[in-house]
Amino acid sequence: MSQVSKRKLHEKIELKMFETLWQAISKVKSKSDVQLFLQDILSPTEKIMIAKRLAIASLLSKNYDYEAIKNLLKVSQGTIAKVALTLKFNKGYKIVIDKIQRSEAMKEFWQSIERIGQRLVSRQHYTSPEEVLKKKLGHESKTLVR
């Protein structure tokens, strides 16, 4: 797990560092450049952590319940709750999720994730594709299990 020094940075230096980071991220345009940058700057654990948080936010925005998200992404209720609070009161996740959901390629990706999740969860509780579709179309809350 990553660690941050306990020694406090001067506030102006910290602000300048974050300004530089935001600027750097906003300048990276292509997917391959973003991937290279994040592979260099983040540890494998940090990448997984960020990817899971984004996936949690996306699934919450699609009205999946905590239990389904917990089983699919192997995350704790606490992590889901933290992301849910951030999603509710802040704008960052919403901006990114809206952009992701508008992308056809990403729609296909999330559909494949849902299918994989359904297969993994349905090993314990089989649900036919027709039942899953009926649940998705007929109910406010979507789950991967019965």
Short mmCIF file of N, CA and C in Angstrom, two decimals:
data_model
loop_
_atom_site.label_atom_id
_atom_site.label_comp_id
_atom_site.label_asym_id
_atom_site.label_seq_id
_atom_site.Cartn_x
_atom_site.Cartn_y
_atom_site.Cartn_z
N MET A 1 0.84 -1.18 0.00
CA MET A 1 0.00 0.00 0.00
C MET A 1 0.88 1.24 0.00
N SER A 2 0.47 2.24 -0.70
CA SER A 2 1.24 3.48 -0.79
C SER A 2 1.22 4.22 0.53
N GLN A 3 2.30 4.93 0.78
CA GLN A 3 2.38 5.71 2.01
C GLN A 3 2.73 7.15 1.67
N VAL A 4 2.22 8.06 2.48
CA VAL A 4 2.51 9.48 2.34
C VAL A 4 3.30 9.91 3.56
N SER A 5 4.32 10.71 3.32
CA SER A 5 5.15 11.21 4.42
C SER A 5 4.30 11.98 5.42
N LYS A 6 4.62 11.82 6.70
CA LYS A 6 3.89 12.54 7.75
C LYS A 6 4.33 14.00 7.83
N ARG A 7 5.47 14.31 7.20
CA ARG A 7 5.96 15.68 7.23
C ARG A 7 5.09 16.55 6.32
N LYS A 8 4.58 17.62 6.87
CA LYS A 8 3.65 18.50 6.16
C LYS A 8 4.39 19.37 5.14
N LEU A 9 3.85 19.39 3.92
CA LEU A 9 4.38 20.26 2.87
C LEU A 9 3.90 21.68 3.09
N HIS A 10 4.65 22.63 2.62
CA HIS A 10 4.20 24.02 2.64
C HIS A 10 2.97 24.10 1.73
N GLU A 11 1.95 24.82 2.16
CA GLU A 11 0.67 24.87 1.45
C GLU A 11 0.82 25.31 0.00
N LYS A 12 1.66 26.31 -0.26
CA LYS A 12 1.84 26.80 -1.64
C LYS A 12 2.50 25.75 -2.52
N ILE A 13 3.42 25.00 -1.95
CA ILE A 13 4.08 23.93 -2.72
C ILE A 13 3.07 22.84 -3.05
N GLU A 14 2.26 22.47 -2.06
CA GLU A 14 1.24 21.44 -2.29
C GLU A 14 0.25 21.88 -3.36
N LEU A 15 -0.22 23.12 -3.28
CA LEU A 15 -1.15 23.64 -4.28
C LEU A 15 -0.53 23.61 -5.68
N LYS A 16 0.72 24.00 -5.78
CA LYS A 16 1.42 24.01 -7.07
C LYS A 16 1.59 22.59 -7.61
N MET A 17 1.87 21.65 -6.73
CA MET A 17 2.00 20.25 -7.15
C MET A 17 0.68 19.74 -7.73
N PHE A 18 -0.43 20.01 -7.03
CA PHE A 18 -1.73 19.56 -7.52
C PHE A 18 -2.10 20.26 -8.82
N GLU A 19 -1.81 21.54 -8.91
CA GLU A 19 -2.08 22.28 -10.14
C GLU A 19 -1.32 21.65 -11.31
N THR A 20 -0.08 21.28 -11.08
CA THR A 20 0.74 20.64 -12.10
C THR A 20 0.16 19.27 -12.47
N LEU A 21 -0.29 18.51 -11.48
CA LEU A 21 -0.89 17.21 -11.74
C LEU A 21 -2.16 17.35 -12.58
N TRP A 22 -3.06 18.25 -12.20
CA TRP A 22 -4.31 18.44 -12.94
C TRP A 22 -3.99 18.87 -14.38
N GLN A 23 -3.03 19.76 -14.52
CA GLN A 23 -2.62 20.23 -15.85
C GLN A 23 -2.08 19.07 -16.68
N ALA A 24 -1.23 18.25 -16.08
CA ALA A 24 -0.64 17.11 -16.79
C ALA A 24 -1.72 16.14 -17.25
N ILE A 25 -2.66 15.83 -16.38
CA ILE A 25 -3.73 14.90 -16.73
C ILE A 25 -4.59 15.48 -17.85
N SER A 26 -4.90 16.76 -17.78
CA SER A 26 -5.75 17.37 -18.80
C SER A 26 -5.07 17.44 -20.17
N LYS A 27 -3.74 17.40 -20.20
CA LYS A 27 -3.00 17.48 -21.46
C LYS A 27 -2.88 16.13 -22.17
N VAL A 28 -3.05 15.05 -21.44
CA VAL A 28 -2.93 13.71 -22.03
C VAL A 28 -4.23 13.41 -22.77
N LYS A 29 -4.13 13.20 -24.08
CA LYS A 29 -5.34 13.07 -24.89
C LYS A 29 -5.66 11.63 -25.32
N SER A 30 -4.68 10.88 -25.76
CA SER A 30 -4.97 9.55 -26.30
C SER A 30 -5.03 8.51 -25.18
N LYS A 31 -5.81 7.47 -25.44
CA LYS A 31 -5.95 6.38 -24.47
C LYS A 31 -4.59 5.74 -24.18
N SER A 32 -3.79 5.54 -25.20
CA SER A 32 -2.49 4.90 -24.99
C SER A 32 -1.56 5.78 -24.16
N ASP A 33 -1.62 7.10 -24.37
CA ASP A 33 -0.80 8.01 -23.55
C ASP A 33 -1.27 8.04 -22.10
N VAL A 34 -2.58 8.00 -21.90
CA VAL A 34 -3.12 7.96 -20.54
C VAL A 34 -2.65 6.68 -19.86
N GLN A 35 -2.74 5.57 -20.58
CA GLN A 35 -2.33 4.29 -20.02
C GLN A 35 -0.85 4.31 -19.63
N LEU A 36 0.00 4.81 -20.51
CA LEU A 36 1.43 4.89 -20.21
C LEU A 36 1.70 5.78 -18.99
N PHE A 37 1.03 6.92 -18.94
CA PHE A 37 1.22 7.85 -17.83
C PHE A 37 0.80 7.21 -16.51
N LEU A 38 -0.39 6.61 -16.49
CA LEU A 38 -0.89 6.02 -15.25
C LEU A 38 -0.07 4.80 -14.83
N GLN A 39 0.43 4.03 -15.79
CA GLN A 39 1.29 2.90 -15.43
C GLN A 39 2.58 3.38 -14.77
N ASP A 40 3.08 4.52 -15.22
CA ASP A 40 4.30 5.06 -14.63
C ASP A 40 4.06 5.69 -13.26
N ILE A 41 2.94 6.36 -13.09
CA ILE A 41 2.72 7.17 -11.89
C ILE A 41 2.04 6.40 -10.76
N LEU A 42 1.29 5.34 -11.09
CA LEU A 42 0.54 4.60 -10.08
C LEU A 42 1.12 3.20 -9.87
N SER A 43 1.03 2.73 -8.64
CA SER A 43 1.42 1.35 -8.35
C SER A 43 0.29 0.43 -8.83
N PRO A 44 0.55 -0.87 -9.00
CA PRO A 44 -0.52 -1.79 -9.38
C PRO A 44 -1.72 -1.73 -8.42
N THR A 45 -1.45 -1.62 -7.14
CA THR A 45 -2.53 -1.54 -6.14
C THR A 45 -3.35 -0.26 -6.32
N GLU A 46 -2.68 0.85 -6.57
CA GLU A 46 -3.38 2.12 -6.76
C GLU A 46 -4.26 2.07 -8.01
N LYS A 47 -3.76 1.44 -9.08
CA LYS A 47 -4.55 1.32 -10.32
C LYS A 47 -5.81 0.49 -10.07
N ILE A 48 -5.67 -0.62 -9.37
CA ILE A 48 -6.83 -1.47 -9.06
C ILE A 48 -7.83 -0.70 -8.20
N MET A 49 -7.32 0.00 -7.20
CA MET A 49 -8.17 0.76 -6.28
C MET A 49 -8.98 1.82 -7.05
N ILE A 50 -8.33 2.55 -7.91
CA ILE A 50 -9.01 3.59 -8.68
C ILE A 50 -10.02 2.97 -9.65
N ALA A 51 -9.62 1.90 -10.34
CA ALA A 51 -10.52 1.24 -11.29
C ALA A 51 -11.76 0.70 -10.58
N LYS A 52 -11.58 0.12 -9.40
CA LYS A 52 -12.72 -0.40 -8.65
C LYS A 52 -13.65 0.72 -8.20
N ARG A 53 -13.09 1.83 -7.75
CA ARG A 53 -13.93 2.96 -7.33
C ARG A 53 -14.76 3.48 -8.50
N LEU A 54 -14.15 3.58 -9.66
CA LEU A 54 -14.88 4.04 -10.84
C LEU A 54 -15.98 3.04 -11.21
N ALA A 55 -15.66 1.75 -11.14
CA ALA A 55 -16.66 0.72 -11.44
C ALA A 55 -17.80 0.76 -10.43
N ILE A 56 -17.49 0.97 -9.16
CA ILE A 56 -18.52 1.09 -8.12
C ILE A 56 -19.44 2.26 -8.45
N ALA A 57 -18.86 3.41 -8.75
CA ALA A 57 -19.66 4.60 -9.06
C ALA A 57 -20.54 4.36 -10.27
N SER A 58 -20.00 3.71 -11.28
CA SER A 58 -20.78 3.43 -12.48
C SER A 58 -21.95 2.50 -12.18
N LEU A 59 -21.69 1.44 -11.43
CA LEU A 59 -22.76 0.49 -11.09
C LEU A 59 -23.80 1.14 -10.18
N LEU A 60 -23.38 1.97 -9.24
CA LEU A 60 -24.34 2.69 -8.40
C LEU A 60 -25.22 3.60 -9.24
N SER A 61 -24.63 4.24 -10.24
CA SER A 61 -25.41 5.14 -11.09
C SER A 61 -26.41 4.37 -11.95
N LYS A 62 -26.18 3.06 -12.10
CA LYS A 62 -27.12 2.20 -12.82
C LYS A 62 -28.07 1.49 -11.86
N ASN A 63 -28.08 1.93 -10.60
CA ASN A 63 -28.99 1.43 -9.56
C ASN A 63 -28.72 -0.01 -9.11
N TYR A 64 -27.51 -0.48 -9.25
CA TYR A 64 -27.18 -1.79 -8.69
C TYR A 64 -27.10 -1.66 -7.18
N ASP A 65 -27.51 -2.71 -6.48
CA ASP A 65 -27.47 -2.65 -5.03
C ASP A 65 -26.09 -3.02 -4.50
N TYR A 66 -25.86 -2.71 -3.23
CA TYR A 66 -24.55 -2.91 -2.61
C TYR A 66 -24.11 -4.37 -2.69
N GLU A 67 -25.02 -5.29 -2.44
CA GLU A 67 -24.66 -6.71 -2.41
C GLU A 67 -24.16 -7.18 -3.78
N ALA A 68 -24.83 -6.76 -4.84
CA ALA A 68 -24.40 -7.15 -6.19
C ALA A 68 -23.02 -6.57 -6.50
N ILE A 69 -22.81 -5.32 -6.14
CA ILE A 69 -21.51 -4.67 -6.39
C ILE A 69 -20.42 -5.35 -5.57
N LYS A 70 -20.73 -5.64 -4.32
CA LYS A 70 -19.77 -6.30 -3.43
C LYS A 70 -19.33 -7.64 -4.00
N ASN A 71 -20.28 -8.43 -4.49
CA ASN A 71 -19.97 -9.75 -5.04
C ASN A 71 -19.23 -9.66 -6.38
N LEU A 72 -19.63 -8.73 -7.21
CA LEU A 72 -19.02 -8.60 -8.54
C LEU A 72 -17.59 -8.08 -8.46
N LEU A 73 -17.37 -7.04 -7.68
CA LEU A 73 -16.07 -6.37 -7.66
C LEU A 73 -15.18 -6.78 -6.48
N LYS A 74 -15.71 -7.61 -5.59
CA LYS A 74 -14.95 -8.06 -4.41
C LYS A 74 -14.47 -6.86 -3.59
N VAL A 75 -15.42 -6.00 -3.24
CA VAL A 75 -15.13 -4.81 -2.43
C VAL A 75 -16.00 -4.86 -1.18
N SER A 76 -15.65 -4.05 -0.19
CA SER A 76 -16.41 -4.03 1.06
C SER A 76 -17.59 -3.06 0.97
N GLN A 77 -18.54 -3.27 1.87
CA GLN A 77 -19.69 -2.36 1.98
C GLN A 77 -19.20 -0.94 2.28
N GLY A 78 -18.16 -0.83 3.10
CA GLY A 78 -17.61 0.47 3.46
C GLY A 78 -17.07 1.23 2.25
N THR A 79 -16.38 0.51 1.38
CA THR A 79 -15.85 1.14 0.16
C THR A 79 -17.00 1.62 -0.72
N ILE A 80 -18.02 0.79 -0.86
CA ILE A 80 -19.18 1.17 -1.67
C ILE A 80 -19.85 2.40 -1.06
N ALA A 81 -20.00 2.41 0.26
CA ALA A 81 -20.64 3.54 0.94
C ALA A 81 -19.86 4.84 0.73
N LYS A 82 -18.53 4.76 0.81
CA LYS A 82 -17.70 5.96 0.60
C LYS A 82 -17.88 6.50 -0.81
N VAL A 83 -17.87 5.60 -1.79
CA VAL A 83 -18.05 6.03 -3.18
C VAL A 83 -19.46 6.60 -3.36
N ALA A 84 -20.45 5.96 -2.75
CA ALA A 84 -21.84 6.44 -2.86
C ALA A 84 -21.97 7.86 -2.30
N LEU A 85 -21.34 8.13 -1.16
CA LEU A 85 -21.39 9.48 -0.58
C LEU A 85 -20.72 10.50 -1.50
N THR A 86 -19.57 10.14 -2.03
CA THR A 86 -18.87 11.04 -2.94
C THR A 86 -19.71 11.28 -4.19
N LEU A 87 -20.30 10.22 -4.71
CA LEU A 87 -21.15 10.33 -5.90
C LEU A 87 -22.35 11.23 -5.64
N LYS A 88 -22.90 11.13 -4.43
CA LYS A 88 -24.09 11.91 -4.09
C LYS A 88 -23.78 13.41 -3.91
N PHE A 89 -22.67 13.73 -3.29
CA PHE A 89 -22.41 15.12 -2.91
C PHE A 89 -21.38 15.84 -3.78
N ASN A 90 -20.67 15.14 -4.62
CA ASN A 90 -19.64 15.77 -5.45
C ASN A 90 -19.94 15.57 -6.93
N LYS A 91 -19.18 16.20 -7.79
CA LYS A 91 -19.47 16.17 -9.23
C LYS A 91 -18.49 15.35 -10.06
N GLY A 92 -17.32 15.05 -9.52
CA GLY A 92 -16.26 14.41 -10.30
C GLY A 92 -16.66 13.09 -10.94
N TYR A 93 -17.17 12.17 -10.12
CA TYR A 93 -17.59 10.87 -10.66
C TYR A 93 -18.67 11.06 -11.73
N LYS A 94 -19.63 11.93 -11.46
CA LYS A 94 -20.75 12.13 -12.39
C LYS A 94 -20.26 12.59 -13.76
N ILE A 95 -19.31 13.51 -13.78
CA ILE A 95 -18.77 14.00 -15.05
C ILE A 95 -18.15 12.86 -15.84
N VAL A 96 -17.32 12.07 -15.17
CA VAL A 96 -16.62 10.97 -15.85
C VAL A 96 -17.60 9.87 -16.26
N ILE A 97 -18.52 9.51 -15.38
CA ILE A 97 -19.48 8.45 -15.68
C ILE A 97 -20.36 8.84 -16.86
N ASP A 98 -20.80 10.08 -16.91
CA ASP A 98 -21.61 10.54 -18.05
C ASP A 98 -20.85 10.38 -19.35
N LYS A 99 -19.58 10.73 -19.35
CA LYS A 99 -18.76 10.59 -20.56
C LYS A 99 -18.57 9.12 -20.93
N ILE A 100 -18.35 8.29 -19.93
CA ILE A 100 -18.17 6.85 -20.17
C ILE A 100 -19.45 6.25 -20.74
N GLN A 101 -20.58 6.57 -20.13
CA GLN A 101 -21.83 5.96 -20.54
C GLN A 101 -22.26 6.40 -21.94
N ARG A 102 -21.76 7.54 -22.39
CA ARG A 102 -22.08 7.99 -23.75
C ARG A 102 -21.22 7.29 -24.79
N SER A 103 -20.18 6.67 -24.38
CA SER A 103 -19.27 6.00 -25.31
C SER A 103 -19.78 4.60 -25.62
N GLU A 104 -19.98 4.30 -26.89
CA GLU A 104 -20.48 2.98 -27.28
C GLU A 104 -19.53 1.86 -26.88
N ALA A 105 -18.26 2.08 -27.03
CA ALA A 105 -17.28 1.05 -26.67
C ALA A 105 -17.37 0.73 -25.19
N MET A 106 -17.56 1.75 -24.38
CA MET A 106 -17.65 1.53 -22.95
C MET A 106 -18.97 0.86 -22.58
N LYS A 107 -20.03 1.17 -23.32
CA LYS A 107 -21.30 0.48 -23.07
C LYS A 107 -21.12 -1.02 -23.27
N GLU A 108 -20.44 -1.38 -24.36
CA GLU A 108 -20.18 -2.80 -24.62
C GLU A 108 -19.31 -3.41 -23.51
N PHE A 109 -18.32 -2.66 -23.04
CA PHE A 109 -17.46 -3.14 -21.96
C PHE A 109 -18.29 -3.43 -20.71
N TRP A 110 -19.13 -2.49 -20.30
CA TRP A 110 -19.91 -2.68 -19.08
C TRP A 110 -20.93 -3.80 -19.24
N GLN A 111 -21.46 -3.97 -20.46
CA GLN A 111 -22.36 -5.10 -20.70
C GLN A 111 -21.62 -6.42 -20.53
N SER A 112 -20.38 -6.47 -21.01
CA SER A 112 -19.61 -7.71 -20.85
C SER A 112 -19.27 -7.95 -19.38
N ILE A 113 -18.98 -6.89 -18.63
CA ILE A 113 -18.74 -7.02 -17.19
C ILE A 113 -19.99 -7.56 -16.51
N GLU A 114 -21.16 -7.04 -16.89
CA GLU A 114 -22.41 -7.52 -16.29
C GLU A 114 -22.61 -9.00 -16.59
N ARG A 115 -22.34 -9.42 -17.84
CA ARG A 115 -22.51 -10.83 -18.20
C ARG A 115 -21.57 -11.72 -17.39
N ILE A 116 -20.32 -11.29 -17.25
CA ILE A 116 -19.36 -12.05 -16.45
C ILE A 116 -19.84 -12.13 -15.00
N GLY A 117 -20.28 -11.00 -14.47
CA GLY A 117 -20.78 -10.97 -13.10
C GLY A 117 -21.98 -11.87 -12.91
N GLN A 118 -22.87 -11.88 -13.89
CA GLN A 118 -24.05 -12.74 -13.80
C GLN A 118 -23.63 -14.20 -13.77
N ARG A 119 -22.66 -14.56 -14.60
CA ARG A 119 -22.20 -15.96 -14.61
C ARG A 119 -21.55 -16.34 -13.29
N LEU A 120 -20.73 -15.42 -12.74
CA LEU A 120 -20.05 -15.71 -11.48
C LEU A 120 -21.04 -15.86 -10.34
N VAL A 121 -21.97 -14.93 -10.25
CA VAL A 121 -22.94 -14.94 -9.16
C VAL A 121 -23.96 -16.05 -9.35
N SER A 122 -24.33 -16.31 -10.62
CA SER A 122 -25.39 -17.28 -10.86
C SER A 122 -24.93 -18.72 -10.65
N ARG A 123 -23.64 -18.93 -10.40
CA ARG A 123 -23.21 -20.27 -10.03
C ARG A 123 -23.88 -20.70 -8.73
N GLN A 124 -24.17 -19.71 -7.89
CA GLN A 124 -24.85 -20.00 -6.63
C GLN A 124 -26.37 -19.91 -6.80
N HIS A 125 -26.83 -18.94 -7.57
CA HIS A 125 -28.26 -18.71 -7.77
C HIS A 125 -28.50 -18.53 -9.26
N TYR A 126 -28.92 -19.59 -9.96
CA TYR A 126 -29.11 -19.49 -11.40
C TYR A 126 -30.29 -18.59 -11.71
N THR A 127 -30.07 -17.67 -12.62
CA THR A 127 -31.12 -16.80 -13.13
C THR A 127 -31.01 -16.83 -14.65
N SER A 128 -32.11 -17.18 -15.32
CA SER A 128 -32.08 -17.25 -16.77
C SER A 128 -31.93 -15.85 -17.35
N PRO A 129 -31.40 -15.74 -18.58
CA PRO A 129 -31.27 -14.42 -19.21
C PRO A 129 -32.60 -13.68 -19.31
N GLU A 130 -33.69 -14.43 -19.52
CA GLU A 130 -35.00 -13.81 -19.60
C GLU A 130 -35.41 -13.19 -18.26
N GLU A 131 -35.11 -13.91 -17.17
CA GLU A 131 -35.42 -13.39 -15.84
C GLU A 131 -34.60 -12.15 -15.53
N VAL A 132 -33.33 -12.18 -15.93
CA VAL A 132 -32.45 -11.02 -15.70
C VAL A 132 -32.99 -9.82 -16.45
N LEU A 133 -33.36 -10.02 -17.72
CA LEU A 133 -33.89 -8.93 -18.52
C LEU A 133 -35.19 -8.41 -17.94
N LYS A 134 -36.06 -9.31 -17.50
CA LYS A 134 -37.32 -8.90 -16.90
C LYS A 134 -37.07 -8.07 -15.64
N LYS A 135 -36.12 -8.51 -14.82
CA LYS A 135 -35.77 -7.75 -13.61
C LYS A 135 -35.26 -6.37 -13.96
N LYS A 136 -34.40 -6.30 -14.97
CA LYS A 136 -33.81 -5.02 -15.34
C LYS A 136 -34.87 -4.06 -15.88
N LEU A 137 -35.80 -4.57 -16.63
CA LEU A 137 -36.81 -3.70 -17.23
C LEU A 137 -37.97 -3.41 -16.29
N GLY A 138 -38.20 -4.30 -15.34
CA GLY A 138 -39.39 -4.17 -14.52
C GLY A 138 -39.18 -3.60 -13.13
N HIS A 139 -37.94 -3.38 -12.74
CA HIS A 139 -37.69 -2.91 -11.38
C HIS A 139 -36.74 -1.74 -11.38
N GLU A 140 -36.89 -0.90 -10.36
CA GLU A 140 -36.00 0.26 -10.17
C GLU A 140 -34.59 -0.20 -9.83
N SER A 141 -34.48 -1.13 -8.86
CA SER A 141 -33.17 -1.59 -8.39
C SER A 141 -32.75 -2.80 -9.19
N LYS A 142 -31.54 -2.76 -9.73
CA LYS A 142 -31.02 -3.87 -10.51
C LYS A 142 -30.06 -4.67 -9.65
N THR A 143 -30.19 -5.98 -9.69
CA THR A 143 -29.25 -6.83 -8.96
C THR A 143 -28.78 -7.94 -9.87
N LEU A 144 -27.69 -8.55 -9.48
CA LEU A 144 -27.17 -9.67 -10.24
C LEU A 144 -27.64 -11.00 -9.66
N VAL A 145 -28.26 -10.97 -8.48
CA VAL A 145 -28.75 -12.19 -7.85
C VAL A 145 -30.22 -12.05 -7.57
N ARG A 146 -30.86 -13.19 -7.39
CA ARG A 146 -32.29 -13.19 -7.10
C ARG A 146 -32.54 -12.76 -5.70
#
